[in-house]
Short mmCIF file of C-alpha atoms and ligand atoms in Angstrom, two decimals:
data_model
loop_
_atom_site.label_atom_id
_atom_site.label_comp_id
_atom_site.label_asym_id
_atom_site.label_seq_id
_atom_site.Cartn_x
_atom_site.Cartn_y
_atom_site.Cartn_z
CA MET A 1 3.14 22.58 -13.99
CA HIS A 2 6.20 20.35 -13.44
CA ALA A 3 6.05 16.51 -13.18
CA ILE A 4 8.50 13.67 -13.10
CA ILE A 5 8.47 12.07 -16.58
CA VAL A 6 9.99 8.91 -17.79
CA SER A 7 12.28 9.70 -20.71
CA GLU A 8 12.34 6.10 -21.82
CA PRO A 9 11.78 2.83 -19.84
CA GLY A 10 14.79 2.02 -17.74
CA GLY A 11 16.59 2.58 -14.40
CA PRO A 12 16.10 5.42 -11.93
CA GLU A 13 18.23 7.76 -14.15
CA VAL A 14 15.36 7.99 -16.70
CA LEU A 15 13.18 9.97 -14.27
CA GLN A 16 13.33 13.60 -15.15
CA TRP A 17 11.59 16.79 -13.68
CA ALA A 18 9.97 18.38 -16.67
CA GLU A 19 7.16 20.70 -17.71
CA ARG A 20 3.77 19.17 -18.50
CA PRO A 21 0.37 20.71 -19.37
CA ASP A 22 -1.77 21.38 -16.31
CA PRO A 23 -4.54 18.79 -15.73
CA VAL A 24 -8.14 20.10 -15.75
CA ALA A 25 -10.82 18.89 -13.28
CA GLY A 26 -13.57 17.06 -15.27
CA GLN A 27 -17.02 16.05 -14.13
CA GLY A 28 -16.94 14.82 -10.55
CA GLU A 29 -13.20 15.58 -10.21
CA VAL A 30 -11.26 18.08 -8.16
CA LEU A 31 -7.85 19.72 -9.07
CA LEU A 32 -5.23 19.40 -6.33
CA ASP A 33 -2.11 21.42 -5.67
CA ILE A 34 -0.02 18.51 -4.50
CA ALA A 35 2.05 19.00 -1.34
CA ALA A 36 3.53 15.53 -1.24
CA THR A 37 3.35 12.11 -2.75
CA ALA A 38 4.85 8.68 -1.90
CA VAL A 39 6.77 5.88 -3.58
CA ASN A 40 5.16 2.46 -4.17
CA ARG A 41 6.73 -0.70 -5.54
CA ALA A 42 4.47 -0.57 -8.54
CA ASP A 43 6.15 2.73 -9.47
CA LEU A 44 9.43 0.90 -10.04
CA LEU A 45 7.70 -1.41 -12.48
CA GLN A 46 5.90 1.46 -14.32
CA ARG A 47 9.33 3.21 -14.65
CA GLN A 48 10.70 0.16 -16.44
CA GLY A 49 7.69 -0.05 -18.81
CA LEU A 50 6.29 -3.15 -17.14
CA TYR A 51 3.18 -1.67 -15.49
CA PRO A 52 1.39 0.72 -17.82
CA PRO A 53 -1.34 2.92 -16.40
CA PRO A 54 -4.94 1.68 -16.75
CA PRO A 55 -6.95 3.24 -19.76
CA GLY A 56 -7.83 6.87 -19.07
CA ALA A 57 -5.28 7.34 -16.28
CA SER A 58 -2.46 9.89 -16.27
CA ASP A 59 0.84 8.47 -17.63
CA VAL A 60 2.69 10.32 -14.80
CA ILE A 61 3.75 7.91 -12.11
CA GLY A 62 2.28 8.28 -8.58
CA LEU A 63 -0.58 6.40 -6.88
CA GLU A 64 -1.26 8.75 -4.07
CA CYS A 65 -0.78 12.22 -2.76
CA SER A 66 -1.67 14.98 -0.28
CA GLY A 67 -2.43 18.50 -1.12
CA THR A 68 -4.90 21.39 -1.24
CA ILE A 69 -8.02 21.64 -3.40
CA ALA A 70 -7.34 24.28 -6.04
CA ALA A 71 -10.62 23.99 -8.09
CA LEU A 72 -13.79 21.96 -8.22
CA GLY A 73 -15.00 20.31 -11.46
CA PRO A 74 -18.61 20.18 -12.31
CA GLY A 75 -21.00 18.11 -10.02
CA VAL A 76 -18.59 18.05 -7.00
CA THR A 77 -20.22 18.42 -3.62
CA GLY A 78 -18.98 18.05 -0.08
CA TRP A 79 -15.52 19.66 -0.70
CA ARG A 80 -14.37 23.30 -0.90
CA VAL A 81 -11.51 25.05 -2.54
CA GLY A 82 -8.63 25.23 0.11
CA ASP A 83 -9.54 21.90 1.84
CA GLU A 84 -6.48 19.78 2.79
CA VAL A 85 -6.89 16.30 1.57
CA CYS A 86 -5.09 13.11 0.66
CA ALA A 87 -6.04 11.06 -2.42
CA LEU A 88 -5.93 7.59 -3.92
CA LEU A 89 -4.78 8.04 -7.55
CA ALA A 90 -4.71 5.80 -10.63
CA GLY A 91 -1.66 7.84 -11.60
CA GLY A 92 -0.31 11.41 -11.69
CA GLY A 93 1.03 11.77 -8.12
CA TYR A 94 4.67 12.68 -9.22
CA ALA A 95 3.60 16.13 -10.23
CA GLU A 96 2.71 19.67 -8.86
CA ARG A 97 -0.96 19.20 -9.88
CA VAL A 98 -3.39 16.35 -10.42
CA ALA A 99 -7.09 15.94 -11.29
CA VAL A 100 -8.77 13.20 -9.22
CA PRO A 101 -12.33 11.93 -8.78
CA ALA A 102 -13.78 13.59 -5.56
CA ALA A 103 -14.76 10.01 -4.56
CA GLN A 104 -11.11 9.26 -4.13
CA LEU A 105 -10.39 12.01 -1.61
CA LEU A 106 -9.95 11.57 2.13
CA PRO A 107 -9.68 14.41 4.57
CA VAL A 108 -6.17 14.83 6.28
CA PRO A 109 -6.78 12.92 9.52
CA ALA A 110 -6.62 15.00 12.70
CA GLY A 111 -3.11 14.67 14.29
CA VAL A 112 -1.39 13.89 10.88
CA ASP A 113 0.48 16.65 9.06
CA LEU A 114 -0.18 17.25 5.35
CA VAL A 115 3.16 15.87 4.12
CA SER A 116 2.89 12.61 6.07
CA ALA A 117 -0.65 12.23 4.96
CA ALA A 118 0.71 11.34 1.46
CA ALA A 119 1.93 8.02 2.90
CA LEU A 120 -1.60 6.86 3.78
CA PRO A 121 -4.05 6.37 0.92
CA GLU A 122 -2.47 3.44 -0.89
CA VAL A 123 -1.61 1.38 2.13
CA ALA A 124 -4.81 2.24 3.96
CA CYS A 125 -7.10 1.32 0.98
CA THR A 126 -5.18 -1.81 0.02
CA VAL A 127 -4.96 -3.19 3.57
CA TRP A 128 -8.44 -2.19 4.60
CA SER A 129 -10.14 -3.55 1.54
CA ASN A 130 -8.35 -6.85 1.72
CA VAL A 131 -7.92 -7.60 5.36
CA VAL A 132 -11.24 -6.14 6.75
CA MET A 133 -13.73 -5.80 3.85
CA LEU A 134 -12.69 -9.01 2.15
CA ALA A 135 -11.15 -11.33 4.82
CA GLY A 136 -13.02 -9.90 7.82
CA LEU A 137 -10.22 -9.78 10.30
CA GLY A 138 -11.43 -9.38 13.85
CA ALA A 139 -10.49 -9.43 17.48
CA GLY A 140 -8.85 -12.72 18.55
CA ASP A 141 -7.80 -13.72 15.00
CA VAL A 142 -4.24 -14.63 14.13
CA PHE A 143 -3.03 -12.38 11.30
CA LEU A 144 0.06 -13.22 9.32
CA VAL A 145 1.62 -10.29 7.39
CA HIS A 146 4.33 -11.04 4.86
CA GLY A 147 6.86 -8.26 4.37
CA GLY A 148 6.00 -6.66 7.73
CA ALA A 149 8.80 -4.04 7.27
CA GLY A 150 7.38 -2.59 4.02
CA GLY A 151 4.83 0.20 3.44
CA ILE A 152 1.91 -2.24 3.41
CA GLY A 153 3.35 -4.37 6.21
CA THR A 154 3.98 -1.55 8.68
CA HIS A 155 0.39 -0.37 8.12
CA ALA A 156 -0.99 -3.97 8.43
CA ILE A 157 0.77 -4.55 11.76
CA GLN A 158 -0.69 -1.45 13.37
CA LEU A 159 -4.25 -2.24 11.92
CA GLY A 160 -4.08 -5.85 13.09
CA LYS A 161 -3.15 -4.81 16.65
CA ALA A 162 -5.87 -2.04 16.65
CA LEU A 163 -8.51 -4.53 15.70
CA GLY A 164 -7.34 -6.95 18.55
CA ALA A 165 -5.70 -9.58 16.43
CA THR A 166 -2.48 -11.46 17.22
CA VAL A 167 -0.01 -10.35 14.55
CA ALA A 168 2.81 -12.43 13.01
CA VAL A 169 5.17 -10.98 10.39
CA THR A 170 7.97 -12.06 8.09
CA ALA A 171 10.89 -9.76 7.25
CA GLY A 172 14.40 -10.12 5.94
CA SER A 173 16.83 -9.01 8.68
CA ALA A 174 17.04 -9.01 12.50
CA GLU A 175 16.94 -5.19 12.56
CA ARG A 176 13.77 -5.12 10.52
CA LEU A 177 12.15 -7.77 12.57
CA ALA A 178 12.94 -5.83 15.72
CA ARG A 179 11.32 -2.72 14.25
CA CYS A 180 8.28 -4.76 13.36
CA ARG A 181 8.09 -5.84 17.02
CA GLU A 182 8.29 -2.30 18.16
CA LEU A 183 5.30 -1.44 15.98
CA GLY A 184 3.32 -4.31 17.72
CA ALA A 185 4.09 -7.61 15.96
CA ASP A 186 3.76 -10.48 18.38
CA LEU A 187 5.83 -12.90 16.38
CA ALA A 188 8.50 -12.02 13.82
CA VAL A 189 9.96 -14.61 11.56
CA ASN A 190 13.03 -14.11 9.29
CA TYR A 191 12.03 -15.38 5.85
CA ARG A 192 15.69 -15.96 4.92
CA ASP A 193 16.43 -18.65 7.46
CA GLN A 194 13.31 -19.58 9.28
CA ASP A 195 10.23 -21.61 8.28
CA PHE A 196 7.24 -19.30 8.79
CA VAL A 197 4.68 -22.17 8.84
CA ALA A 198 6.48 -24.04 11.57
CA GLU A 199 7.09 -20.89 13.62
CA LEU A 200 3.45 -19.73 13.37
CA ARG A 201 2.15 -23.27 14.26
CA GLN A 202 4.41 -23.35 17.27
CA ALA A 203 3.47 -19.94 18.46
CA THR A 204 -0.28 -20.55 18.11
CA ASP A 205 -0.51 -24.10 19.52
CA GLY A 206 -1.16 -25.48 16.01
CA HIS A 207 -3.95 -23.13 15.14
CA GLY A 208 -2.23 -21.19 12.27
CA ALA A 209 -3.43 -17.88 10.68
CA ASP A 210 -7.05 -16.89 10.29
CA VAL A 211 -5.95 -14.21 7.81
CA VAL A 212 -2.76 -13.98 5.73
CA LEU A 213 -1.82 -10.96 3.87
CA ASP A 214 0.62 -11.95 1.06
CA ASN A 215 2.93 -9.88 -1.14
CA MET A 216 4.78 -12.86 -2.63
CA GLY A 217 2.20 -14.75 -4.75
CA GLY A 218 3.27 -17.94 -6.56
CA SER A 219 6.39 -18.89 -4.49
CA TYR A 220 4.39 -18.68 -1.20
CA LEU A 221 1.11 -20.17 -2.25
CA ASP A 222 1.46 -23.63 -0.95
CA ARG A 223 3.20 -22.56 2.28
CA ASN A 224 0.54 -19.93 2.86
CA VAL A 225 -2.24 -22.59 2.54
CA ASP A 226 -0.24 -24.70 5.03
CA ALA A 227 -0.14 -21.71 7.43
CA LEU A 228 -3.95 -21.16 7.34
CA ALA A 229 -6.21 -22.16 10.19
CA THR A 230 -9.54 -23.93 9.65
CA GLY A 231 -11.66 -21.33 7.90
CA GLY A 232 -8.69 -19.21 7.10
CA ARG A 233 -8.56 -16.50 4.49
CA LEU A 234 -5.43 -15.95 2.29
CA THR A 235 -5.44 -12.58 0.55
CA VAL A 236 -2.80 -12.11 -2.17
CA ILE A 237 -1.90 -8.60 -3.19
CA GLY A 238 1.59 -8.95 -4.67
CA MET A 239 3.53 -11.18 -7.06
CA GLN A 240 7.14 -10.56 -5.87
CA GLY A 241 7.52 -14.36 -5.97
CA GLY A 242 5.91 -14.88 -9.32
CA ARG A 243 2.36 -14.85 -10.70
CA LYS A 244 1.94 -18.74 -10.77
CA GLY A 245 1.98 -21.41 -8.07
CA GLU A 246 0.42 -24.79 -7.48
CA LEU A 247 -2.75 -24.65 -5.32
CA ASP A 248 -3.57 -27.98 -3.50
CA LEU A 249 -7.31 -27.82 -3.47
CA ALA A 250 -7.54 -30.85 -1.13
CA LYS A 251 -5.61 -28.90 1.57
CA LEU A 252 -7.92 -25.85 1.02
CA MET A 253 -11.09 -28.01 1.21
CA ALA A 254 -9.90 -29.80 4.34
CA LYS A 255 -9.50 -26.40 6.02
CA ARG A 256 -12.66 -24.87 4.44
CA ALA A 257 -10.26 -22.05 3.65
CA SER A 258 -10.33 -19.45 0.83
CA VAL A 259 -7.80 -17.62 -1.38
CA SER A 260 -8.43 -14.23 -2.96
CA ALA A 261 -6.27 -11.95 -5.05
CA THR A 262 -7.15 -8.34 -5.74
CA SER A 263 -5.52 -5.22 -7.16
CA LEU A 264 -6.53 -1.59 -6.41
CA ARG A 265 -5.29 0.47 -9.23
CA PRO A 266 -7.45 -0.83 -12.13
CA ARG A 267 -10.82 -0.90 -10.18
CA PRO A 268 -13.50 1.44 -11.41
CA VAL A 269 -14.39 4.41 -9.22
CA ASP A 270 -18.07 3.51 -8.71
CA GLY A 271 -20.09 0.28 -8.36
CA PRO A 272 -19.62 -2.70 -6.15
CA GLY A 273 -15.98 -3.07 -5.11
CA GLY A 274 -15.13 0.29 -6.66
CA LYS A 275 -12.73 2.75 -5.11
CA ALA A 276 -15.51 5.01 -3.94
CA GLU A 277 -16.91 2.15 -1.82
CA ILE A 278 -13.37 1.47 -0.37
CA ILE A 279 -12.75 5.05 0.33
CA ALA A 280 -16.03 5.54 2.10
CA ASP A 281 -15.41 2.55 4.41
CA VAL A 282 -11.82 3.67 5.12
CA ARG A 283 -13.08 7.11 6.03
CA ALA A 284 -15.82 5.84 8.26
CA ARG A 285 -14.11 2.96 10.06
CA LEU A 286 -10.25 3.36 9.64
CA TRP A 287 -9.76 7.10 9.89
CA PRO A 288 -11.04 7.15 13.50
CA LEU A 289 -8.22 4.67 14.36
CA VAL A 290 -5.74 6.96 12.66
CA GLU A 291 -7.14 10.00 14.45
CA VAL A 292 -6.56 8.38 17.88
CA GLY A 293 -2.98 7.40 16.91
CA ALA A 294 -3.67 3.68 16.82
CA VAL A 295 -2.67 3.62 13.18
CA ARG A 296 0.01 6.10 12.12
CA PRO A 297 1.83 6.88 8.82
CA ILE A 298 5.19 5.23 9.08
CA VAL A 299 7.48 7.63 7.21
CA HIS A 300 11.07 6.36 6.54
CA ASP A 301 12.18 9.59 5.01
CA VAL A 302 10.87 12.75 3.35
CA ARG A 303 12.82 13.83 0.21
CA ASP A 304 12.40 16.50 -2.39
CA ILE A 305 10.70 15.02 -5.47
CA ARG A 306 13.65 16.01 -7.61
CA ASP A 307 15.61 13.32 -5.64
CA ILE A 308 13.27 10.67 -7.12
CA GLY A 309 16.17 8.58 -8.39
CA SER A 310 17.63 7.98 -4.95
CA ALA A 311 14.07 7.07 -3.67
CA HIS A 312 13.51 4.49 -6.28
CA ARG A 313 17.01 3.05 -5.66
CA ASP A 314 16.46 2.79 -1.88
CA LEU A 315 13.13 1.06 -2.27
CA ALA A 316 14.50 -1.39 -4.79
CA ASP A 317 17.49 -2.15 -2.42
CA GLY A 318 15.21 -2.89 0.52
CA ASP A 319 16.55 0.09 2.46
CA VAL A 320 13.17 1.54 3.38
CA PHE A 321 11.23 0.73 6.50
CA GLY A 322 7.58 1.91 5.90
CA LYS A 323 7.12 4.72 3.35
CA LEU A 324 9.26 7.10 1.37
CA VAL A 325 7.47 10.42 0.99
CA LEU A 326 8.31 12.93 -1.63
CA ARG A 327 7.76 16.64 -0.89
CA VAL A 328 6.49 18.53 -3.91
CA SER A 329 5.73 21.98 -2.75
N1 NAP B 401 -2.77 -5.55 -5.10
C1 NAP B 401 -2.75 -4.30 -4.70
O1 NAP B 401 -3.70 -3.52 -4.92
C2 NAP B 401 -1.46 -3.67 -4.11
C3 NAP B 401 -1.46 -2.36 -3.61
C4 NAP B 401 -0.23 -1.91 -3.03
C5 NAP B 401 0.81 -2.76 -2.95
N2 NAP B 401 0.82 -4.06 -3.54
C6 NAP B 401 1.95 -4.96 -3.40
O2 NAP B 401 2.14 -5.28 -2.18
C7 NAP B 401 3.50 -5.54 -1.98
C8 NAP B 401 4.05 -4.74 -0.84
O3 NAP B 401 4.01 -3.34 -1.19
P1 NAP B 401 4.88 -2.29 -0.40
O4 NAP B 401 4.38 -0.93 -0.81
O5 NAP B 401 4.76 -2.62 1.12
O6 NAP B 401 6.32 -2.54 -0.87
P2 NAP B 401 7.71 -2.35 -0.22
O7 NAP B 401 7.55 -1.25 0.88
O8 NAP B 401 8.71 -2.33 -1.25
O9 NAP B 401 7.96 -3.73 0.63
C9 NAP B 401 8.22 -4.88 -0.08
C10 NAP B 401 8.29 -5.95 1.02
O10 NAP B 401 8.64 -7.20 0.54
C11 NAP B 401 9.30 -8.08 1.42
N3 NAP B 401 9.84 -9.21 0.93
C12 NAP B 401 10.85 -9.43 -0.02
N4 NAP B 401 11.07 -10.77 -0.13
C13 NAP B 401 10.30 -11.34 0.72
C14 NAP B 401 10.11 -12.75 0.99
N5 NAP B 401 10.79 -13.70 0.36
N6 NAP B 401 9.12 -13.01 1.97
C15 NAP B 401 8.49 -12.10 2.62
N7 NAP B 401 8.65 -10.77 2.36
C16 NAP B 401 9.52 -10.47 1.45
C17 NAP B 401 10.27 -7.02 1.91
O11 NAP B 401 10.82 -7.38 3.22
P3 NAP B 401 12.30 -7.00 3.67
O12 NAP B 401 12.45 -5.60 3.26
O13 NAP B 401 12.31 -7.20 5.17
O14 NAP B 401 13.30 -7.90 3.04
C18 NAP B 401 9.45 -5.78 2.01
O15 NAP B 401 8.86 -5.60 3.30
C19 NAP B 401 4.16 -5.25 -3.37
O16 NAP B 401 4.37 -6.38 -4.03
C20 NAP B 401 3.20 -4.26 -4.01
O17 NAP B 401 3.28 -4.36 -5.37
C21 NAP B 401 -0.38 -4.45 -4.11
#
């Protein structure tokens, strides 16, 4: 098969389309012929040598894909050769073929085409596991989404509205804020020149956010705690603003609030909190929202995988609204 390989850690120019040995489906795995994959921010770090794959995962970049089952490994039930699926991957998506645990497969939702389905697994599993399974977002809650215009953010806005929450977002330009509002955001705050804590308090009569989904980490920790309502839940999934920050426990105690931080990629497949558990809940409870169109893949552009360099550049430059999808076959 062919795959995108990293000739040496560096800029987008180190990404090359090259021949690689075909993967083989092991116990409990299926082999997929990949139709499309999608770009994630973590891919840029992996390309630079800053985010190595977890032990046992493919060293080929790519955390999600869509495609057709080409072969079943031993012990796989519930799937057939020829099924169209999308998959959460620990790596290996930038390729023509990948072997993936069957427990990480999702059917392509009705109403979504095979190529666009590649934009769903990573954002769906990340947002659902943090915002619903961990933080328990529900109807009537106020939900603050940082980076509303990104892949994660555009998915989170739609999910928040589908669950009956009031959704506030941050984004970095008037145009991106307007697009977040079109997707359903009730309040849109420009993080470059507005104070999101003050704006949120004003818009919610002092209540604040019941749930915050945060991509910034250290630099936003104190302000995120300020933004929380009594009993609020801050879920940190990114460290774009650094890995360390000061946590004022007195503020947290006074609000009876909580802070969590999770990452999806290194989780085991099985066991409590594993990928299989997340996939099962996403399939049972989120997929019906996708199938009625309440939550859609937001695809900024579809490019040939051999244009991977331009895709990495555009994501790094902040020129992408939603997800960049790469067509493989
Ligand atoms: N923990 C996990 O399991 C997990 C899984 C998936 C993703 N993530 C992380 O989640 C984050 C978002 O992922 P993504 O795929 O959505 O990436 P993305 O599409 O590249 O989006 C990045 C977002 O960061 C926003 N941003 C930049 N500076 C900001 C600031 N000062 N305040 C608020 N927002 C700011 C950007 O907003 P503008 O473009 O409007 O400037 C953009 O929306 C990344 O850090 C990623 O690594 C974590």
